[in-house]
mmCIF file of C-alpha atoms in Angstrom:
data_model
loop_
_atom_site.group_PDB
_atom_site.id
_atom_site.type_symbol
_atom_site.label_atom_id
_atom_site.label_comp_id
_atom_site.label_asym_id
_atom_site.label_seq_id
_atom_site.Cartn_x
_atom_site.Cartn_y
_atom_site.Cartn_z
ATOM 1 C CA MET J 1 0.000 0.000 0.000
ATOM 2 C CA THR J 2 1.417 3.395 -1.001
ATOM 3 C CA ASP J 3 1.259 6.440 1.242
ATOM 4 C CA ASP J 4 -1.352 7.863 -1.122
ATOM 5 C CA ALA J 5 -3.687 4.934 -0.461
ATOM 6 C CA THR J 6 -3.466 4.916 3.312
ATOM 7 C CA PRO J 7 -6.731 5.395 5.226
ATOM 8 C CA ARG J 8 -5.411 8.686 6.590
ATOM 9 C CA ARG J 9 -4.810 10.030 3.087
ATOM 10 C CA TYR J 10 -8.206 8.950 1.815
ATOM 11 C CA LEU J 11 -9.907 10.644 4.780
ATOM 12 C CA GLN J 12 -7.961 13.830 4.106
ATOM 13 C CA VAL J 13 -9.144 13.791 0.492
ATOM 14 C CA GLN J 14 -12.703 13.094 1.599
ATOM 15 C CA GLN J 15 -12.571 16.114 3.903
ATOM 16 C CA ARG J 16 -11.161 18.330 1.129
ATOM 17 C CA LEU J 17 -13.958 17.274 -1.212
ATOM 18 C CA GLN J 18 -16.545 17.877 1.499
ATOM 19 C CA ASP J 19 -15.076 21.335 2.099
ATOM 20 C CA MET J 20 -15.447 22.041 -1.621
ATOM 21 C CA LEU J 21 -19.115 21.086 -1.470
ATOM 22 C CA ASP J 22 -19.749 23.114 1.671
ATOM 23 C CA GLY J 23 -18.022 26.178 0.226
ATOM 24 C CA GLY J 24 -20.980 27.021 -2.003
ATOM 25 C CA GLU J 25 -19.108 26.585 -5.301
ATOM 26 C CA TYR J 26 -21.336 23.640 -6.177
ATOM 27 C CA GLN J 27 -25.121 23.770 -5.939
ATOM 28 C CA PRO J 28 -27.492 20.792 -5.642
ATOM 29 C CA GLY J 29 -27.615 19.004 -8.978
ATOM 30 C CA ASP J 30 -24.265 20.360 -10.201
ATOM 31 C CA LYS J 31 -21.881 17.890 -11.802
ATOM 32 C CA VAL J 32 -18.540 17.594 -10.002
ATOM 33 C CA PRO J 33 -15.200 17.086 -11.804
ATOM 34 C CA SER J 34 -14.290 13.576 -12.880
ATOM 35 C CA GLU J 35 -12.120 11.353 -10.697
ATOM 36 C CA ARG J 36 -9.229 11.968 -13.100
ATOM 37 C CA GLU J 37 -9.610 15.754 -12.821
ATOM 38 C CA LEU J 38 -9.908 15.619 -9.040
ATOM 39 C CA ALA J 39 -6.849 13.390 -8.779
ATOM 40 C CA LEU J 40 -4.806 15.890 -10.779
ATOM 41 C CA THR J 41 -6.142 18.860 -8.820
ATOM 42 C CA LEU J 42 -5.546 17.258 -5.421
ATOM 43 C CA GLY J 43 -2.298 15.523 -6.324
ATOM 44 C CA VAL J 44 -3.450 12.031 -5.358
ATOM 45 C CA SER J 45 -4.245 8.789 -7.132
ATOM 46 C CA ARG J 46 -7.594 8.085 -8.769
ATOM 47 C CA MET J 47 -8.006 5.151 -6.388
ATOM 48 C CA THR J 48 -7.838 7.504 -3.401
ATOM 49 C CA VAL J 49 -10.294 9.909 -5.037
ATOM 50 C CA ARG J 50 -12.653 7.042 -5.803
ATOM 51 C CA ARG J 51 -12.637 5.902 -2.167
ATOM 52 C CA ALA J 52 -13.340 9.446 -0.993
ATOM 53 C CA VAL J 53 -16.149 9.907 -3.515
ATOM 54 C CA ASP J 54 -17.626 6.517 -2.558
ATOM 55 C CA ALA J 55 -17.725 7.670 1.069
ATOM 56 C CA LEU J 56 -19.522 10.914 0.143
ATOM 57 C CA VAL J 57 -22.040 8.939 -1.914
ATOM 58 C CA ARG J 58 -22.733 6.734 1.116
ATOM 59 C CA LEU J 59 -23.217 9.871 3.210
ATOM 60 C CA GLY J 60 -25.759 11.136 0.709
ATOM 61 C CA LEU J 61 -23.753 14.230 -0.289
ATOM 62 C CA LEU J 62 -22.989 13.003 -3.814
ATOM 63 C CA GLU J 63 -24.943 10.783 -6.166
ATOM 64 C CA ARG J 64 -23.781 8.840 -9.196
ATOM 65 C CA ASP J 65 -25.570 8.509 -12.499
ATOM 66 C CA SER J 66 -24.441 5.913 -15.022
ATOM 67 C CA THR J 67 -24.819 8.374 -17.895
ATOM 68 C CA THR J 68 -24.144 11.851 -16.492
ATOM 69 C CA GLY J 69 -21.469 11.154 -13.886
ATOM 70 C CA THR J 70 -21.315 12.305 -10.278
ATOM 71 C CA ARG J 71 -23.455 15.190 -9.053
ATOM 72 C CA VAL J 72 -24.116 17.067 -5.843
ATOM 73 C CA SER J 73 -27.141 15.508 -4.179
ATOM 74 C CA THR J 74 -30.300 17.491 -3.817
ATOM 75 C CA PRO J 75 -31.569 17.662 -0.214
ATOM 76 C CA LYS J 76 -33.137 14.343 0.713
ATOM 77 C CA VAL J 77 -35.501 15.731 3.337
ATOM 78 C CA ARG J 78 -37.811 18.706 2.843
ATOM 79 C CA ARG J 79 -39.137 19.831 6.208
ATOM 80 C CA LEU J 80 -42.361 21.775 5.940
ATOM 81 C CA LEU J 81 -42.959 24.351 8.638
ATOM 82 C CA ASN J 82 -46.456 25.288 9.791
ATOM 83 C CA HIS J 83 -48.060 22.772 7.448
ATOM 84 C CA ALA J 84 -51.731 22.111 8.162
ATOM 85 C CA HIS J 85 -51.430 18.321 7.928
ATOM 86 C CA LEU J 86 -47.806 17.168 7.823
ATOM 87 C CA HIS J 87 -46.163 17.457 11.238
ATOM 88 C CA SER J 88 -43.964 14.442 11.871
ATOM 89 C CA ILE J 89 -40.645 13.775 10.168
ATOM 90 C CA THR J 90 -41.876 10.295 9.293
ATOM 91 C CA GLN J 91 -44.696 11.868 7.267
ATOM 92 C CA MET J 92 -42.432 14.436 5.623
ATOM 93 C CA VAL J 93 -39.830 11.881 4.555
ATOM 94 C CA ALA J 94 -42.528 9.647 3.118
ATOM 95 C CA ALA J 95 -44.118 12.591 1.292
ATOM 96 C CA THR J 96 -40.875 13.222 -0.602
ATOM 97 C CA GLY J 97 -40.351 9.563 -1.505
ATOM 98 C CA GLY J 98 -37.745 8.656 1.110
ATOM 99 C CA ARG J 99 -37.683 5.767 3.552
ATOM 100 C CA ALA J 100 -37.776 7.060 7.117
ATOM 101 C CA GLY J 101 -35.899 5.386 9.920
ATOM 102 C CA GLY J 102 -34.583 6.184 13.358
ATOM 103 C CA ARG J 103 -32.593 5.101 16.381
ATOM 104 C CA LEU J 104 -33.655 5.812 19.926
ATOM 105 C CA LEU J 105 -30.598 7.147 21.751
ATOM 106 C CA GLU J 106 -32.103 8.308 25.037
ATOM 107 C CA PHE J 107 -35.362 8.019 26.960
ATOM 108 C CA GLN J 108 -35.565 9.285 30.517
ATOM 109 C CA MET J 109 -37.608 11.284 33.025
ATOM 110 C CA LEU J 110 -36.017 14.518 34.221
ATOM 111 C CA ALA J 111 -36.947 17.683 36.068
ATOM 112 C CA ALA J 112 -37.656 20.482 33.610
ATOM 113 C CA SER J 113 -35.036 23.210 33.412
ATOM 114 C CA GLY J 114 -36.199 26.789 33.590
ATOM 115 C CA ARG J 115 -36.113 27.173 29.806
ATOM 116 C CA VAL J 116 -38.003 23.953 29.093
ATOM 117 C CA ALA J 117 -40.556 24.687 31.814
ATOM 118 C CA GLU J 118 -41.156 28.149 30.399
ATOM 119 C CA LYS J 119 -41.654 26.828 26.866
ATOM 120 C CA LEU J 120 -44.111 24.162 28.044
ATOM 121 C CA ARG J 121 -45.830 26.522 30.524
ATOM 122 C CA LEU J 122 -44.941 24.309 33.473
ATOM 123 C CA PRO J 123 -43.619 25.084 36.945
ATOM 124 C CA ALA J 124 -39.834 24.795 37.036
ATOM 125 C CA GLY J 125 -38.766 21.309 38.054
ATOM 126 C CA SER J 126 -41.895 19.614 36.694
ATOM 127 C CA PRO J 127 -41.253 16.091 35.397
ATOM 128 C CA VAL J 128 -40.664 15.875 31.649
ATOM 129 C CA VAL J 129 -39.971 12.939 29.363
ATOM 130 C CA VAL J 130 -36.788 13.489 27.348
ATOM 131 C CA ILE J 131 -36.506 11.576 24.071
ATOM 132 C CA ARG J 132 -33.402 11.804 21.870
ATOM 133 C CA ARG J 133 -33.503 10.138 18.469
ATOM 134 C CA LEU J 134 -31.257 9.976 15.421
ATOM 135 C CA ARG J 135 -33.432 10.298 12.337
ATOM 136 C CA LEU J 136 -32.532 8.556 9.061
ATOM 137 C CA VAL J 137 -33.573 8.821 5.437
ATOM 138 C CA ASP J 138 -32.742 5.771 3.334
ATOM 139 C CA GLU J 139 -30.396 4.657 6.158
ATOM 140 C CA VAL J 140 -28.464 7.971 6.128
ATOM 141 C CA PRO J 141 -28.495 10.101 9.335
ATOM 142 C CA PHE J 142 -29.893 13.564 8.664
ATOM 143 C CA CYS J 143 -30.927 15.008 12.032
ATOM 144 C CA LEU J 144 -30.558 14.545 15.770
ATOM 145 C CA GLU J 145 -33.709 15.429 17.680
ATOM 146 C CA THR J 146 -34.403 15.946 21.370
ATOM 147 C CA SER J 147 -38.023 16.171 22.495
ATOM 148 C CA HIS J 148 -39.228 17.325 25.913
ATOM 149 C CA LEU J 149 -42.792 16.292 26.784
ATOM 150 C CA SER J 150 -44.765 17.100 29.907
ATOM 151 C CA ALA J 151 -44.873 13.785 31.797
ATOM 152 C CA ARG J 152 -48.344 14.638 33.085
ATOM 153 C CA ARG J 153 -49.727 14.545 29.564
ATOM 154 C CA VAL J 154 -48.150 11.217 28.542
ATOM 155 C CA PRO J 155 -48.578 8.836 31.501
ATOM 156 C CA GLY J 156 -47.168 5.385 30.824
ATOM 157 C CA LEU J 157 -45.118 6.400 27.793
ATOM 158 C CA ALA J 158 -42.096 4.080 27.632
ATOM 159 C CA ALA J 159 -38.969 3.647 25.535
ATOM 160 C CA GLN J 160 -40.265 0.447 23.955
ATOM 161 C CA ASP J 161 -43.131 2.439 22.430
ATOM 162 C CA LEU J 162 -40.607 4.093 20.123
ATOM 163 C CA LEU J 163 -38.275 1.201 19.325
ATOM 164 C CA ASP J 164 -40.163 0.115 16.196
ATOM 165 C CA GLU J 165 -39.752 3.531 14.540
ATOM 166 C CA THR J 166 -43.342 4.505 15.327
ATOM 167 C CA SER J 167 -44.137 8.159 14.638
ATOM 168 C CA LEU J 168 -44.175 9.966 17.989
ATOM 169 C CA TYR J 169 -46.977 12.274 16.851
ATOM 170 C CA GLN J 170 -49.065 9.362 15.644
ATOM 171 C CA LEU J 171 -48.572 7.657 19.004
ATOM 172 C CA LEU J 172 -49.488 10.807 20.933
ATOM 173 C CA GLU J 173 -52.667 11.262 18.941
ATOM 174 C CA GLU J 174 -53.810 7.648 19.063
ATOM 175 C CA ARG J 175 -53.012 6.993 22.731
ATOM 176 C CA TYR J 176 -53.350 10.369 24.409
ATOM 177 C CA GLY J 177 -55.578 12.349 22.059
ATOM 178 C CA ILE J 178 -52.853 14.969 21.517
ATOM 179 C CA ALA J 179 -53.079 16.236 17.934
ATOM 180 C CA ALA J 180 -50.250 18.456 16.735
ATOM 181 C CA ALA J 181 -51.064 21.890 15.359
ATOM 182 C CA VAL J 182 -49.029 24.963 14.427
ATOM 183 C CA GLY J 183 -46.398 26.021 16.940
ATOM 184 C CA GLU J 184 -43.623 28.547 17.401
ATOM 185 C CA SER J 185 -40.466 27.709 15.437
ATOM 186 C CA VAL J 186 -37.012 29.242 15.074
ATOM 187 C CA ILE J 187 -34.288 28.225 12.588
ATOM 188 C CA SER J 188 -30.673 29.291 12.995
ATOM 189 C CA VAL J 189 -27.161 28.222 12.049
ATOM 190 C CA SER J 190 -25.129 26.531 14.762
ATOM 191 C CA PHE J 191 -21.959 24.450 14.934
ATOM 192 C CA ALA J 192 -21.960 20.740 15.638
ATOM 193 C CA THR J 193 -20.679 19.587 18.996
ATOM 194 C CA ALA J 194 -18.507 16.476 19.027
ATOM 195 C CA PRO J 195 -21.453 14.100 19.789
ATOM 196 C CA GLU J 196 -23.683 15.814 17.212
ATOM 197 C CA ALA J 197 -20.960 15.683 14.572
ATOM 198 C CA GLN J 198 -20.310 12.008 15.235
ATOM 199 C CA ALA J 199 -24.016 11.169 14.966
ATOM 200 C CA LEU J 200 -24.409 13.067 11.688
ATOM 201 C CA THR J 201 -21.015 12.003 10.265
ATOM 202 C CA LEU J 202 -19.782 15.600 10.108
ATOM 203 C CA PRO J 203 -16.552 17.201 11.330
ATOM 204 C CA THR J 204 -16.747 18.754 14.808
ATOM 205 C CA GLN J 205 -17.808 22.423 14.663
ATOM 206 C CA HIS J 206 -19.232 21.945 11.179
ATOM 207 C CA PRO J 207 -22.189 24.307 10.481
ATOM 208 C CA VAL J 208 -25.591 22.715 11.046
ATOM 209 C CA LEU J 209 -29.188 23.898 10.785
ATOM 210 C CA LEU J 210 -30.614 24.252 14.290
ATOM 211 C CA TYR J 211 -34.388 24.051 14.538
ATOM 212 C CA ARG J 212 -36.195 24.775 17.798
ATOM 213 C CA SER J 213 -39.946 24.485 18.116
ATOM 214 C CA VAL J 214 -42.669 24.688 20.731
ATOM 215 C CA VAL J 215 -45.367 22.410 19.327
ATOM 216 C CA GLN J 216 -48.947 23.120 20.330
ATOM 217 C CA ASP J 217 -52.010 20.913 20.244
ATOM 218 C CA THR J 218 -55.255 21.882 18.543
ATOM 219 C CA GLN J 219 -56.341 23.640 21.743
ATOM 220 C CA GLY J 220 -53.309 25.917 21.638
ATOM 221 C CA GLN J 221 -51.543 24.225 24.557
ATOM 222 C CA PRO J 222 -47.822 23.444 24.189
ATOM 223 C CA PHE J 223 -47.024 19.747 24.589
ATOM 224 C CA GLU J 224 -43.498 19.435 23.144
ATOM 225 C CA TYR J 225 -40.318 21.488 23.181
ATOM 226 C CA LEU J 226 -38.137 20.246 20.344
ATOM 227 C CA LYS J 227 -34.491 20.818 19.495
ATOM 228 C CA SER J 228 -33.422 19.436 16.109
ATOM 229 C CA VAL J 229 -29.849 19.496 14.755
ATOM 230 C CA ASN J 230 -29.958 19.027 10.968
ATOM 231 C CA HIS J 231 -27.315 18.035 8.409
ATOM 232 C CA PRO J 232 -27.074 21.070 6.066
ATOM 233 C CA GLY J 233 -26.375 18.953 3.003
ATOM 234 C CA LEU J 234 -29.373 16.677 3.453
ATOM 235 C CA VAL J 235 -32.135 18.910 4.808
ATOM 236 C CA GLU J 236 -33.945 21.999 3.610
ATOM 237 C CA PHE J 237 -36.738 23.847 5.384
ATOM 238 C CA ASN J 238 -39.762 25.161 3.517
ATOM 239 C CA ILE J 239 -41.568 28.097 5.125
ATOM 240 C CA GLY J 240 -44.734 28.487 3.153
ATOM 241 C CA GLU J 241 -45.013 28.266 -0.620
ATOM 242 C CA GLY J 242 -41.830 28.984 -2.519
ATOM 243 C CA ARG J 243 -39.715 29.950 0.501
ATOM 244 C CA GLN J 244 -36.812 27.727 1.520
ATOM 245 C CA VAL J 245 -34.140 27.724 4.186
ATOM 246 C CA GLY J 246 -31.064 25.500 4.200
ATOM 247 C CA GLY J 247 -29.780 22.850 1.866
ATOM 248 C CA LEU J 248 -26.223 22.559 0.598
ATOM 249 C CA GLY J 249 -24.939 25.841 -0.755
ATOM 250 C CA ALA J 250 -27.765 27.937 0.697
#
């Protein structure tokens, strides 16, 4: 094995290619240079470039076409804000033709912090159920979500209820009669912490789309405080017709 083909070298090339994509030079759907051109530009072998490109394809950042070559992927998840009917990620992924999946990372009962209590209109220290899940589209991680629910409103909710990738909102409506309606949402740019970056297969401190929402029921009562860390190359937010936030190069 030559120095050029070592795992360290291939990871360096992968990072350089990812930096090129994140820099805004390439927009979703743009064709990227051939492996030969990239090898010449980066001063490495085509084998090393191919391994790096393969990794970015697996991450969903690039996509190959047998006739047109390799292109920048279009966002795989379109999150609709304040939609009258689509609320859960499971529904949104399905609506855009993807296959939703998820991994439950944390489920526990905690005392609400001042911020969470304020958002849910609870006394500070009230018990809340904290659910952290890694969300997937076609087996690729695209967001890390943490939900805080008032424990009083979801008695008996357990981790095993969410192990089979059941939609949380569907479960809340069917079991507890809590139907999601429009809430208060804020989108900003943040930087991935080490655990967030590892979960989303991004470098630490990489820019991410941070989505915070207080979700209300149909009676106007808040039932969930949500923090969602989104991969900027895989997710775009739609705020009403024709308005978009996020996505690679935005």
